[in-house]
PDB file of C-alpha atoms in Angstrom:
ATOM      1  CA  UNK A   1     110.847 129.065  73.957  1.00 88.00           C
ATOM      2  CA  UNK A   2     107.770 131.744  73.503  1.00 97.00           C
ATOM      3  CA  UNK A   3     107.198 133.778  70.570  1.00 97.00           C
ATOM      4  CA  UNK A   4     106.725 137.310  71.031  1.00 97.00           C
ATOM      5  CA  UNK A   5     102.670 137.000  70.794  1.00 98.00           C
ATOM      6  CA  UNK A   6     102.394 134.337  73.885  1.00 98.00           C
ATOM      7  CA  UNK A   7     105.233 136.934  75.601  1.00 97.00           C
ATOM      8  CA  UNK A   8     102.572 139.768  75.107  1.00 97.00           C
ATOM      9  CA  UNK A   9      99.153 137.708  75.938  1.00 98.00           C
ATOM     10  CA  UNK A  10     101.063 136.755  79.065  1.00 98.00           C
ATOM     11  CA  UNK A  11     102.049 140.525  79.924  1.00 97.00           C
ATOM     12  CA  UNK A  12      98.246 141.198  79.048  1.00 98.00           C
ATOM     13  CA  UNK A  13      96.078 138.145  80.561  1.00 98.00           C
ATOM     14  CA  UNK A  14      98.040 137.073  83.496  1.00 98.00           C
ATOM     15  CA  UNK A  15      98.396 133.338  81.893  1.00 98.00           C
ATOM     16  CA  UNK A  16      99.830 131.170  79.084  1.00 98.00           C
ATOM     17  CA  UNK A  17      98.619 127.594  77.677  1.00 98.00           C
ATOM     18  CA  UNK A  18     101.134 125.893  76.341  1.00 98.00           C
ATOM     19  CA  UNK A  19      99.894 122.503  74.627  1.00 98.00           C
ATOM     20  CA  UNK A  20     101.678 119.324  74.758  1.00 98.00           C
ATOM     21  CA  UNK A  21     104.313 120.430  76.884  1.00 98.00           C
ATOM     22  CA  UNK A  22     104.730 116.697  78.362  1.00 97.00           C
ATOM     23  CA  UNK A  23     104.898 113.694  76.901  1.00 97.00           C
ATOM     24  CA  UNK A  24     101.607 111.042  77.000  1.00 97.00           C
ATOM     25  CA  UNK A  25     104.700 108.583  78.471  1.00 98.00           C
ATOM     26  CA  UNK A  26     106.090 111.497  80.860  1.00 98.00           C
ATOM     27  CA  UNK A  27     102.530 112.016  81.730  1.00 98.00           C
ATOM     28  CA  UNK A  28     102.106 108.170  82.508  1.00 98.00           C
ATOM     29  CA  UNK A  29     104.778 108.006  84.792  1.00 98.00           C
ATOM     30  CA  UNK A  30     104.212 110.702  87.118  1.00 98.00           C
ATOM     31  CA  UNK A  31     100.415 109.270  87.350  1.00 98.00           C
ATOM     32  CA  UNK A  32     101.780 105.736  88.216  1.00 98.00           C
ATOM     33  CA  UNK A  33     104.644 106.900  90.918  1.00 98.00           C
ATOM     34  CA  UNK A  34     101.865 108.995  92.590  1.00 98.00           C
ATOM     35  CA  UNK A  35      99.722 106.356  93.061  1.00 97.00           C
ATOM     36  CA  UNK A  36     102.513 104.080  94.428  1.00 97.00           C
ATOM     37  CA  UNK A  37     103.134 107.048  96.938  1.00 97.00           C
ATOM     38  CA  UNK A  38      99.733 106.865  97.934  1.00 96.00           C
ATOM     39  CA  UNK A  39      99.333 103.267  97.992  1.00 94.00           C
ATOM     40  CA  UNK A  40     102.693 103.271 100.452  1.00 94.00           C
ATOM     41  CA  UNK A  41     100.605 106.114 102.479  1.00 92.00           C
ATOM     42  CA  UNK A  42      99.671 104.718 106.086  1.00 87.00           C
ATOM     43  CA  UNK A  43      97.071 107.531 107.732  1.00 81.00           C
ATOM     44  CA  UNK A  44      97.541 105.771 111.185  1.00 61.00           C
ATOM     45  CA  UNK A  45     101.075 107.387 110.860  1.00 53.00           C
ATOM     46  CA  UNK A  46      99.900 110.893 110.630  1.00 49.00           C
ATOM     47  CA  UNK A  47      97.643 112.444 107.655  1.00 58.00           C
ATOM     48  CA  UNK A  48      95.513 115.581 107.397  1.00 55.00           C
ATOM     49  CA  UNK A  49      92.701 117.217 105.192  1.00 63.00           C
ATOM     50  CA  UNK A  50      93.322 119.609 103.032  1.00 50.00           C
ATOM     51  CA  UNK A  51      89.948 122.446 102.706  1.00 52.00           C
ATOM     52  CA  UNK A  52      89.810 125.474 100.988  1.00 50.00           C
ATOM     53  CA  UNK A  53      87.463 126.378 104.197  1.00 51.00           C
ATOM     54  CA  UNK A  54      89.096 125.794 107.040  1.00 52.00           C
ATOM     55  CA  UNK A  55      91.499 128.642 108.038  1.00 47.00           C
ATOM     56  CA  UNK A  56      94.007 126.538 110.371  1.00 49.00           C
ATOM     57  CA  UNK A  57      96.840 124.428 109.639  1.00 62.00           C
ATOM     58  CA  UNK A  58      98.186 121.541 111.830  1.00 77.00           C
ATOM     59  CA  UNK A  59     101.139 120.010 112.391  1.00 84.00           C
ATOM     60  CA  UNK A  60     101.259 117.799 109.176  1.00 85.00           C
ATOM     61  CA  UNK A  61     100.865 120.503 106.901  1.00 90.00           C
ATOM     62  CA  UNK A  62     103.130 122.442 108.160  1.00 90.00           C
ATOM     63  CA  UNK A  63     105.694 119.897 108.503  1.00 89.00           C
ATOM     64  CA  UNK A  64     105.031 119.189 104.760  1.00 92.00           C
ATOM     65  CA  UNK A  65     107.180 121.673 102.982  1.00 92.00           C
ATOM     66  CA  UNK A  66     110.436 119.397 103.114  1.00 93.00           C
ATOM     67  CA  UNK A  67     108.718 115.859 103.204  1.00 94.00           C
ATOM     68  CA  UNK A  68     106.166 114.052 100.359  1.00 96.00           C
ATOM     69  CA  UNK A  69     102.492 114.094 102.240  1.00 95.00           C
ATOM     70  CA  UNK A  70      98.973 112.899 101.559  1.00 94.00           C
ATOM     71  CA  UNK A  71      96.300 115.053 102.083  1.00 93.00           C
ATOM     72  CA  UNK A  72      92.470 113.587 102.421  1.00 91.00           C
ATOM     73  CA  UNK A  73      89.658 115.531 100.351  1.00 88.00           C
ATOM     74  CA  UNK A  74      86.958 116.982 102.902  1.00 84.00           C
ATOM     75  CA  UNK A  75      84.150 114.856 101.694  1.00 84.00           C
ATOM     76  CA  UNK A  76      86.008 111.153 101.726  1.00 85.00           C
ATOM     77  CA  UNK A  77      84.810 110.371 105.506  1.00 85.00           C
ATOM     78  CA  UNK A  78      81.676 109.626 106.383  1.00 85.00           C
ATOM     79  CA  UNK A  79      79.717 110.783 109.653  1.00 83.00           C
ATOM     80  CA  UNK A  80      81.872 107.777 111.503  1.00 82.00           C
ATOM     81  CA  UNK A  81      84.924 109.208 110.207  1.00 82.00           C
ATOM     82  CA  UNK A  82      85.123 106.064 107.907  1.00 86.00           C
ATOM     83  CA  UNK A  83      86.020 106.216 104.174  1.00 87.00           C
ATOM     84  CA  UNK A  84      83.420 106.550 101.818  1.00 87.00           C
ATOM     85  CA  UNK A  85      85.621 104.613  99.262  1.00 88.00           C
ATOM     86  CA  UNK A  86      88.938 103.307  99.002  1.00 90.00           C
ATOM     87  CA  UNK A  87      92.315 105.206 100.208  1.00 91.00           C
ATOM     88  CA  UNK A  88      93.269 105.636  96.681  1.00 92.00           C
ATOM     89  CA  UNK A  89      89.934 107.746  95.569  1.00 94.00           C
ATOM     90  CA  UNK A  90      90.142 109.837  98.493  1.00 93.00           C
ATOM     91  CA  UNK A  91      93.314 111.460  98.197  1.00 94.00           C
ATOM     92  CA  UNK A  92      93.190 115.111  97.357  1.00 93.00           C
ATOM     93  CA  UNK A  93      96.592 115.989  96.641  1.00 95.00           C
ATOM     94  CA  UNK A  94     100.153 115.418  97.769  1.00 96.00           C
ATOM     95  CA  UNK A  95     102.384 117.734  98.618  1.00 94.00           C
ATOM     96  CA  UNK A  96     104.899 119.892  99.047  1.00 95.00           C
ATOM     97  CA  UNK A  97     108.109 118.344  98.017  1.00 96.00           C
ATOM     98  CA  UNK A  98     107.745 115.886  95.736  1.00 97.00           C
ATOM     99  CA  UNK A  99     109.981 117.703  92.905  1.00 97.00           C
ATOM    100  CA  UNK A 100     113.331 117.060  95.612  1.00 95.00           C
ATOM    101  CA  UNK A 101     112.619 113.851  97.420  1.00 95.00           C
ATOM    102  CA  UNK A 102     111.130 112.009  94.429  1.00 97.00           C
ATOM    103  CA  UNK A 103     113.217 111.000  92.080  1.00 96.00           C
ATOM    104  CA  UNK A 104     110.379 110.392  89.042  1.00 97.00           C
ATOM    105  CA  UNK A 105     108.608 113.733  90.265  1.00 97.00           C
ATOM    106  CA  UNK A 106     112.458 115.545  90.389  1.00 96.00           C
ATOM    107  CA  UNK A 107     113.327 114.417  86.477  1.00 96.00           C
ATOM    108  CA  UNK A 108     109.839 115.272  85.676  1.00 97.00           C
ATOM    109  CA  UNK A 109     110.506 118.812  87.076  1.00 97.00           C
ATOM    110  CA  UNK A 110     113.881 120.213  86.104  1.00 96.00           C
ATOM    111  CA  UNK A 111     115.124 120.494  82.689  1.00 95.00           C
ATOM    112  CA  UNK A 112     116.396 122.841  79.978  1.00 94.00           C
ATOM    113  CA  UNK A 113     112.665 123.486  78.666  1.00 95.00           C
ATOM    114  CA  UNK A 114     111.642 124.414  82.524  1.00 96.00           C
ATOM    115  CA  UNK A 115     114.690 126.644  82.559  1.00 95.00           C
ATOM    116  CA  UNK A 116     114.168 128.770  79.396  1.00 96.00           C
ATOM    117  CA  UNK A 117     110.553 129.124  79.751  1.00 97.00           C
ATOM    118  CA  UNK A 118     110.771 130.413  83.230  1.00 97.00           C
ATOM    119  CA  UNK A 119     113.775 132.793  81.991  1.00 96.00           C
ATOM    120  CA  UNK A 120     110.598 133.995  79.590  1.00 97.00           C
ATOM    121  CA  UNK A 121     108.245 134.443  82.038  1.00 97.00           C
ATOM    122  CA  UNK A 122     110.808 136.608  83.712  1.00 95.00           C
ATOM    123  CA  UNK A 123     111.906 134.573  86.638  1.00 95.00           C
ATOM    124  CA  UNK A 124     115.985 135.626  86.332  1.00 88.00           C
ATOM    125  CA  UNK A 125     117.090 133.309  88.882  1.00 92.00           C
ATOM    126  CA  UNK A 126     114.477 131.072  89.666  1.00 96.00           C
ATOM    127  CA  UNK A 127     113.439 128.984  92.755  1.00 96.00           C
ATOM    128  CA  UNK A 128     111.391 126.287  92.924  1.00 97.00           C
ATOM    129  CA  UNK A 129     109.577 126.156  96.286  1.00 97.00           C
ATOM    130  CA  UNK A 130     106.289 123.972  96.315  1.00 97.00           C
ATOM    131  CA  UNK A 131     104.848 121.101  93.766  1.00 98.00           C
ATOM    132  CA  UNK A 132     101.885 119.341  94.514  1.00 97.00           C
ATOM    133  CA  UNK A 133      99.843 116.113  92.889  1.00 98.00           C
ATOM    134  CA  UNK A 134      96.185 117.139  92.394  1.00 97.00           C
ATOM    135  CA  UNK A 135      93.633 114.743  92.398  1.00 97.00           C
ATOM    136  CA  UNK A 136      90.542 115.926  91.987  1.00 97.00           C
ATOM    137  CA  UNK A 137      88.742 112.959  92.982  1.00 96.00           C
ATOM    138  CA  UNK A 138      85.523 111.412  90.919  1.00 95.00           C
ATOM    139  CA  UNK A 139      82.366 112.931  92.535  1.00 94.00           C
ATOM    140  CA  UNK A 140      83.723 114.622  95.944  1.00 92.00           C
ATOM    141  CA  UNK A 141      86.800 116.548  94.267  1.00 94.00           C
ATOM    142  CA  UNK A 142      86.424 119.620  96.549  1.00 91.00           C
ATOM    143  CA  UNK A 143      86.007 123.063  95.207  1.00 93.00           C
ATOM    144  CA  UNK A 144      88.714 125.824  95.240  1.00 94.00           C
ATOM    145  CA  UNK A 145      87.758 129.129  95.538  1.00 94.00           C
ATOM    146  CA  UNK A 146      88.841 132.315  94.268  1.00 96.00           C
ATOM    147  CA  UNK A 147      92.329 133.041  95.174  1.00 97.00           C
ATOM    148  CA  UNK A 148      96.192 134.093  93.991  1.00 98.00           C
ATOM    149  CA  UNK A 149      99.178 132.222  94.723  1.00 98.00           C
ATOM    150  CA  UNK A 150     101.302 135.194  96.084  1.00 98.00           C
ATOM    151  CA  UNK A 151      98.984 135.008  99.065  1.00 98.00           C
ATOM    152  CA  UNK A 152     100.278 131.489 100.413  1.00 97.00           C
ATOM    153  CA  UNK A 153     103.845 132.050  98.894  1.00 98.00           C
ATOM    154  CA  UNK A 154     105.032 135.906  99.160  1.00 98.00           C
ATOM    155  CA  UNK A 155     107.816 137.533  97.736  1.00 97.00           C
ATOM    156  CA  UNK A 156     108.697 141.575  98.319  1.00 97.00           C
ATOM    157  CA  UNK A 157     108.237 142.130  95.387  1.00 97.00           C
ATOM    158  CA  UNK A 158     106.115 139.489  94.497  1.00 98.00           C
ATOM    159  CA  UNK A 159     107.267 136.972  91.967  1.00 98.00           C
ATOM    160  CA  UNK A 160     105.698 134.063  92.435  1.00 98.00           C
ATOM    161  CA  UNK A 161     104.640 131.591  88.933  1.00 98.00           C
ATOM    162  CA  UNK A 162     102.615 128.905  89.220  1.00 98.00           C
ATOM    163  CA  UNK A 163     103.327 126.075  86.368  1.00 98.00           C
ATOM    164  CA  UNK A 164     100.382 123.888  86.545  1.00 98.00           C
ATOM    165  CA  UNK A 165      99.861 120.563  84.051  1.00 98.00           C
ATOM    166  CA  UNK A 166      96.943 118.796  83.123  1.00 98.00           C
ATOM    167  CA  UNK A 167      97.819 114.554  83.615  1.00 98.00           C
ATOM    168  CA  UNK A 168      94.243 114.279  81.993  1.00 98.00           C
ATOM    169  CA  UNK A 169      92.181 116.168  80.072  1.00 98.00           C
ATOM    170  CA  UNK A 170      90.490 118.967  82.142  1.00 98.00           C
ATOM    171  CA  UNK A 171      86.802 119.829  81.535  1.00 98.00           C
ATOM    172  CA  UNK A 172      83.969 121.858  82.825  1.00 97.00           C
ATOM    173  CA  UNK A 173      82.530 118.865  84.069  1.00 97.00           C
ATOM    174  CA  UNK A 174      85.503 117.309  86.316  1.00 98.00           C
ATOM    175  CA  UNK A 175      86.115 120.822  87.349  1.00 97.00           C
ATOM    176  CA  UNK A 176      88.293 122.358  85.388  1.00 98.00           C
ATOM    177  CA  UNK A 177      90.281 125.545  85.789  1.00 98.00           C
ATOM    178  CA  UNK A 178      88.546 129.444  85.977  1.00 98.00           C
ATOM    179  CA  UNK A 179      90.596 132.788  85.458  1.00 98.00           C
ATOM    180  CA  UNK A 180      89.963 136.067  85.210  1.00 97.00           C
ATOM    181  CA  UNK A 181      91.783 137.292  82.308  1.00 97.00           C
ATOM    182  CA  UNK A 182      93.739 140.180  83.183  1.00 97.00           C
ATOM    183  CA  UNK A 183      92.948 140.124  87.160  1.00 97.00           C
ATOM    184  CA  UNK A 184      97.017 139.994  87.560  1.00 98.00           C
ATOM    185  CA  UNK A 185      96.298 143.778  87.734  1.00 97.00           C
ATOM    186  CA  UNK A 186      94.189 143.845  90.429  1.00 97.00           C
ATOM    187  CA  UNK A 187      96.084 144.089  93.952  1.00 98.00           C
ATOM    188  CA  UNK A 188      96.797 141.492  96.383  1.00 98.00           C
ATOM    189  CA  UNK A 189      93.999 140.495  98.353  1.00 98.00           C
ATOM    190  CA  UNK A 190      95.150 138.422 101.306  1.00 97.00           C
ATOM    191  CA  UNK A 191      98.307 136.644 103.141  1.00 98.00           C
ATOM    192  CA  UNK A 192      98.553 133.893 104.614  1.00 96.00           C
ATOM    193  CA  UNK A 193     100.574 134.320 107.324  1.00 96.00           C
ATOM    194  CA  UNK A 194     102.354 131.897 110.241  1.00 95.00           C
ATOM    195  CA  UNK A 195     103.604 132.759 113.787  1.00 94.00           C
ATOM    196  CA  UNK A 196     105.407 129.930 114.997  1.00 92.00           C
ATOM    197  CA  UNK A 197     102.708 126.621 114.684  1.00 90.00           C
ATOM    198  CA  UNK A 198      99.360 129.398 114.459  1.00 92.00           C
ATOM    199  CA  UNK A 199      98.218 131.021 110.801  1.00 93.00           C
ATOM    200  CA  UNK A 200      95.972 133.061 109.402  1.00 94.00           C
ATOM    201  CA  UNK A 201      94.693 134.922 106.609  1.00 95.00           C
ATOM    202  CA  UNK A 202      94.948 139.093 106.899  1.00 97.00           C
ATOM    203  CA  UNK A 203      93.046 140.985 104.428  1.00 97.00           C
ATOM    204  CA  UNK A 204      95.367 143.375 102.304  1.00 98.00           C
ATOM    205  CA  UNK A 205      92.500 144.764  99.801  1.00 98.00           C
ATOM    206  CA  UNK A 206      89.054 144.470  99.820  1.00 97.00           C
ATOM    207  CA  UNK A 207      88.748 143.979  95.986  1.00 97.00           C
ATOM    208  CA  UNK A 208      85.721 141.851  95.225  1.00 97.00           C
ATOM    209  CA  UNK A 209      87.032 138.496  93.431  1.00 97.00           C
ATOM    210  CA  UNK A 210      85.757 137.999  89.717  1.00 95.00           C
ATOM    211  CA  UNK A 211      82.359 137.655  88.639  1.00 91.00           C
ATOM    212  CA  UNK A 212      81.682 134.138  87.005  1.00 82.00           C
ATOM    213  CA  UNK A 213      80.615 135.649  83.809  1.00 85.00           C
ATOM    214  CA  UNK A 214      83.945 137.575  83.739  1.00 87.00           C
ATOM    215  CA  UNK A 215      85.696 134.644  84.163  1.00 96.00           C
ATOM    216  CA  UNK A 216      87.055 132.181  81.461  1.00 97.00           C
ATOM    217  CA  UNK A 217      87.060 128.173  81.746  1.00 98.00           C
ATOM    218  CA  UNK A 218      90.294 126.519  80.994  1.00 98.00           C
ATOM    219  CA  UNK A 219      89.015 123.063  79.298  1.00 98.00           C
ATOM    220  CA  UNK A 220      92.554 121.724  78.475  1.00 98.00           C
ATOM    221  CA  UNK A 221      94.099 118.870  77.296  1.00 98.00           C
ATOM    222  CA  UNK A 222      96.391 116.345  79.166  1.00 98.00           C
ATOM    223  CA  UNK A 223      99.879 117.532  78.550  1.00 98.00           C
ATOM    224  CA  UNK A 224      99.002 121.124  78.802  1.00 98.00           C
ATOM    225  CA  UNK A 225     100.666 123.702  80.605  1.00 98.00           C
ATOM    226  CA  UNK A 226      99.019 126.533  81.926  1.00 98.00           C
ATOM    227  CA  UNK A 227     101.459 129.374  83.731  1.00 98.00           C
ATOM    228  CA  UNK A 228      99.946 131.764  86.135  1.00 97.00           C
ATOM    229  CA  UNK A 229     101.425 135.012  87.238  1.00 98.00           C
ATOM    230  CA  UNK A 230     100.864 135.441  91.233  1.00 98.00           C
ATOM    231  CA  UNK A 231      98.609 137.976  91.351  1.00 98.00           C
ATOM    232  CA  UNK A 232      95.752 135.878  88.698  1.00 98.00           C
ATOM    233  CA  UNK A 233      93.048 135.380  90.257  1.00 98.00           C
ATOM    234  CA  UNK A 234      92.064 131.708  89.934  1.00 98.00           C
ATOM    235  CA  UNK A 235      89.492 128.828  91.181  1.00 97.00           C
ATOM    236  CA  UNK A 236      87.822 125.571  89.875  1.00 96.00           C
ATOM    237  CA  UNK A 237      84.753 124.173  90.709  1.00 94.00           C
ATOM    238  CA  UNK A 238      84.080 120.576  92.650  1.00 95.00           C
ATOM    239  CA  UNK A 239      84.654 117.629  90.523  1.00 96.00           C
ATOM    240  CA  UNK A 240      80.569 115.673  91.055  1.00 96.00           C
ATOM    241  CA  UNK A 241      81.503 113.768  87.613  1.00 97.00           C
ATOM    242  CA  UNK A 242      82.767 110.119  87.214  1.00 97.00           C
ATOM    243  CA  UNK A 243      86.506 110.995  85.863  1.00 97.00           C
ATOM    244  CA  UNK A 244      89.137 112.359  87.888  1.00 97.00           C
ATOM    245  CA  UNK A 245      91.339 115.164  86.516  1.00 98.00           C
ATOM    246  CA  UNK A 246      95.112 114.752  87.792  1.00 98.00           C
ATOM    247  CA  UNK A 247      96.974 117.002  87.429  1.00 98.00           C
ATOM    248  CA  UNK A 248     100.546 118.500  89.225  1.00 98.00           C
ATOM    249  CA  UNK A 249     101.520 121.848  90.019  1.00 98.00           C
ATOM    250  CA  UNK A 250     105.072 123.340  90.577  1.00 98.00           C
ATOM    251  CA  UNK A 251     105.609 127.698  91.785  1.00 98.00           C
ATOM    252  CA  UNK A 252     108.843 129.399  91.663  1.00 98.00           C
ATOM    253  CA  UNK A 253     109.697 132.225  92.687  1.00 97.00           C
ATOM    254  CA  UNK A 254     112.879 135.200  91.233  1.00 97.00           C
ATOM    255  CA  UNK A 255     115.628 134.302  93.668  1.00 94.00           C
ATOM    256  CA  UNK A 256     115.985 138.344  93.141  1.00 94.00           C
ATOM    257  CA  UNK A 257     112.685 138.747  95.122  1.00 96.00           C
ATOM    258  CA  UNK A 258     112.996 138.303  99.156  1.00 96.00           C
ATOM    259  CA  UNK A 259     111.121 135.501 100.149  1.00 96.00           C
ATOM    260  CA  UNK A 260     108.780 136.735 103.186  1.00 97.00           C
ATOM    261  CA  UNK A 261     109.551 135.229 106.304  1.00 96.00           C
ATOM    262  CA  UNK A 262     106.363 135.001 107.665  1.00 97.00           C
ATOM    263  CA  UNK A 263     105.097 133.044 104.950  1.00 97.00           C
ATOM    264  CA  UNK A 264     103.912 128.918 105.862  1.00 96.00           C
ATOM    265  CA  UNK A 265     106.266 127.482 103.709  1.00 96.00           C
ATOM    266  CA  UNK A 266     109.643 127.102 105.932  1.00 94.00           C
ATOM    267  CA  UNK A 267     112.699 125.801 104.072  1.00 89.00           C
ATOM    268  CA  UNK A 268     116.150 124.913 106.483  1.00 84.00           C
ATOM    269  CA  UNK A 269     117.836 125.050 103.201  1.00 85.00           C
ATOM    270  CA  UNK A 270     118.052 126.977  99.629  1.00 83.00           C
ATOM    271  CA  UNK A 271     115.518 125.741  97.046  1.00 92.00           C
ATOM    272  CA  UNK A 272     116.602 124.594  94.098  1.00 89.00           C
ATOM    273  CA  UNK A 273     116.276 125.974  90.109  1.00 94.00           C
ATOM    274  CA  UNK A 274     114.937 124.640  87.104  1.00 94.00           C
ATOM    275  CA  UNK A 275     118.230 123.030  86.422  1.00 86.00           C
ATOM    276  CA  UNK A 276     118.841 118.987  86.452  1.00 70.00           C
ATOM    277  CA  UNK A 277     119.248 117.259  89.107  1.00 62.00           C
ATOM    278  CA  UNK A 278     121.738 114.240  89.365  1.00 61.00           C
ATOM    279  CA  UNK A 279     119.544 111.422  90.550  1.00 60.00           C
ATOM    280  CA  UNK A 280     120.802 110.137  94.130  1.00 57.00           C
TER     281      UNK A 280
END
C-alpha cells in the first residue's frame, strides 16, 4: 500500500497521513452507530470521566478493555454535578472495545487495506488491542497533553501503532492534532502501570516534551489517516470552538513483541488482527 517515499518519511518523522483512507459513507456510519451507543448510555448504571489530569483509574475504566464504555469530558458538570448540556455533547470518548463487540465499529476496523498497511508499518503479526470514539466536544473538548502511546500500552520491545482517523475535518481551532516530527527518537518517558485495581505513572526519562514551536499542527481532512509510531510524541489542544471534531482511534501492537503484564489494559483472551471478522 505505501510507496517507498511515505515508507522513508515514516522511518524519519515518526508519522504518516494518508488522505481519504475512508469513505464519506464509511465515515457516516461509524458517526451515526456512536451516537446510538451513546444515546443507549444510562450513567445511573455506572460511567466515569476521562482527564488527562487525574492520575487514578476506577473501576469503570478498568473494566473497559473488553466492554463498549462512555466516558464524560471533565468540564460537562457543573458545580452541582449537573450537565451543562445534553448527554450527547458531553461525551468525551468511548472506549476500549468497540472494534470486537460492535459490529459497525468491527467491519469498519478489519480489512485487507488495514492488513497490508500495518504489514508496512512493520507490524508482522499484528494485534489489535484498544479503539476508541473521540469526541472532542464543541467548547469544553478537554486538552491532551504531551504524551506517547507505548506508555499506556507497552510492549518489550515496544511496538505499539496508533491508527487514528479524522470523522470530520480537524483544525487548529477544534483542536486539532500536534507532533513533534521525529520525537519517535527520543526515549520513553513514562509507564503507566497497574497493580491489581491501583495505577500509576513511573517516570522512565526525564526528557523535556517538545517545544510548541518545534511542534507541527496536523489540520486534516475527514477521512484521513494519520499513523503514529509509539514512541511520537503527541497532544492537541482543548476544542473552545462551535464544531466538534470526531474522530476514532485503533493501536496494535507486533504479536512478536511481549505484551507487558503490568500494563492497564487486561485481556482474558488473544486480541484479534487486522483480518475480517465474520459478523455474529
Amino acid at each position: 500500500m505505501l510507496s517507498t517515499d511515505q515508507r522513508r518519511r515514516y522511518r524519519e518523522d515518526g508519522y504518516l497521513l494518508l488522505p481519504g483512507f475512508k469513505s464519506a459513507s464509511a465515515l457516516i456510519a461509524l458517526r451515526r452507530r456512536a451516537l446510538e451507543i451513546v444515546g443507549a448510555f444510562e450513567p445511573a448504571l455506572g460511567s466515569g470521566v476521562f482527564s488527562t489530569r487525574e492520575q487514578s483509574a476506577g473501576d469503570w475504566f478498568l473494566g473497559s478493555a473488553g466492554s463498549i464504555r462512555c466516558f464524560f469530558e471533565e468540564d460537562a458538570f457543573d458545580d452541582a454535578g449537573r450537565l451543562r448540556q445534553s448527554k450527547s455533547l458531553s461525551i468525551n470518548k468511548i472506549g476500549h472495545a468497540l472494534h470486537e463487540l460492535d459490529p459497525v465499529f468491527r467491519a469498519f476496523s478489519h480489512g485487507p487495506e488495514w492488513a497490508e498497511l500495518a504489514a508496512d508499518l512493520g507490524l508482522a503479526a499484528p494485534q489489535l488491542w484498544q479503539s476508541m470514539f473521540i469526541f472532542k466536544q464543541p467548547g469544553i473538548g478537554g486538552e491532551v497533553g504531551w504524551h506517547q502511546d507505548a506508555t499506556f500500552l507497552h510492549s518489550e520491545p515496544i511496538s505499539v501503532t496508533g491508527f487514528w482517523i479524522a470523522l470530520e475535518d480537524a483544525t487548529v481551532d477544534n483542536g486539532c492534532l500536534w507532533v513533534a516530527p521525529g520525537g519517535h527518537r527520543t526515549p520513553l518517558r513514562q509507564r503507566f502501570v497497574r497493580d491489581g485495581d491501583a495505577v500509576r505513572f513511573v517516570t522512565l526519562d526525564d526528557t523535556p516534551w517538545p517545544d510548541l514551536a518545534d511542534a507541527r499542527p496536523l489540520e486534516v481532512a475527514a477521512g484521513t489517516l494519520v499513523c503514529f509510531h509509539g514512541l511520537l510524541p503527541h497532544a492537541s489542544a482543548p476544542n473552545r470552538s462551535p464544531h466538534s471534531r470526531h474522530a476514532y482511534t485503533l493501536h496494535a501492537i507486533d504479536g512478536r513483541s511481549r505484551w507487558s503484564p503490568d500494563n492497564w489494559l487486561r485481556r482474558t483472551d488473544p486480541p484479534l488482527g487486522f483480518e475480517i471478522v465474520a459478523p455474529d
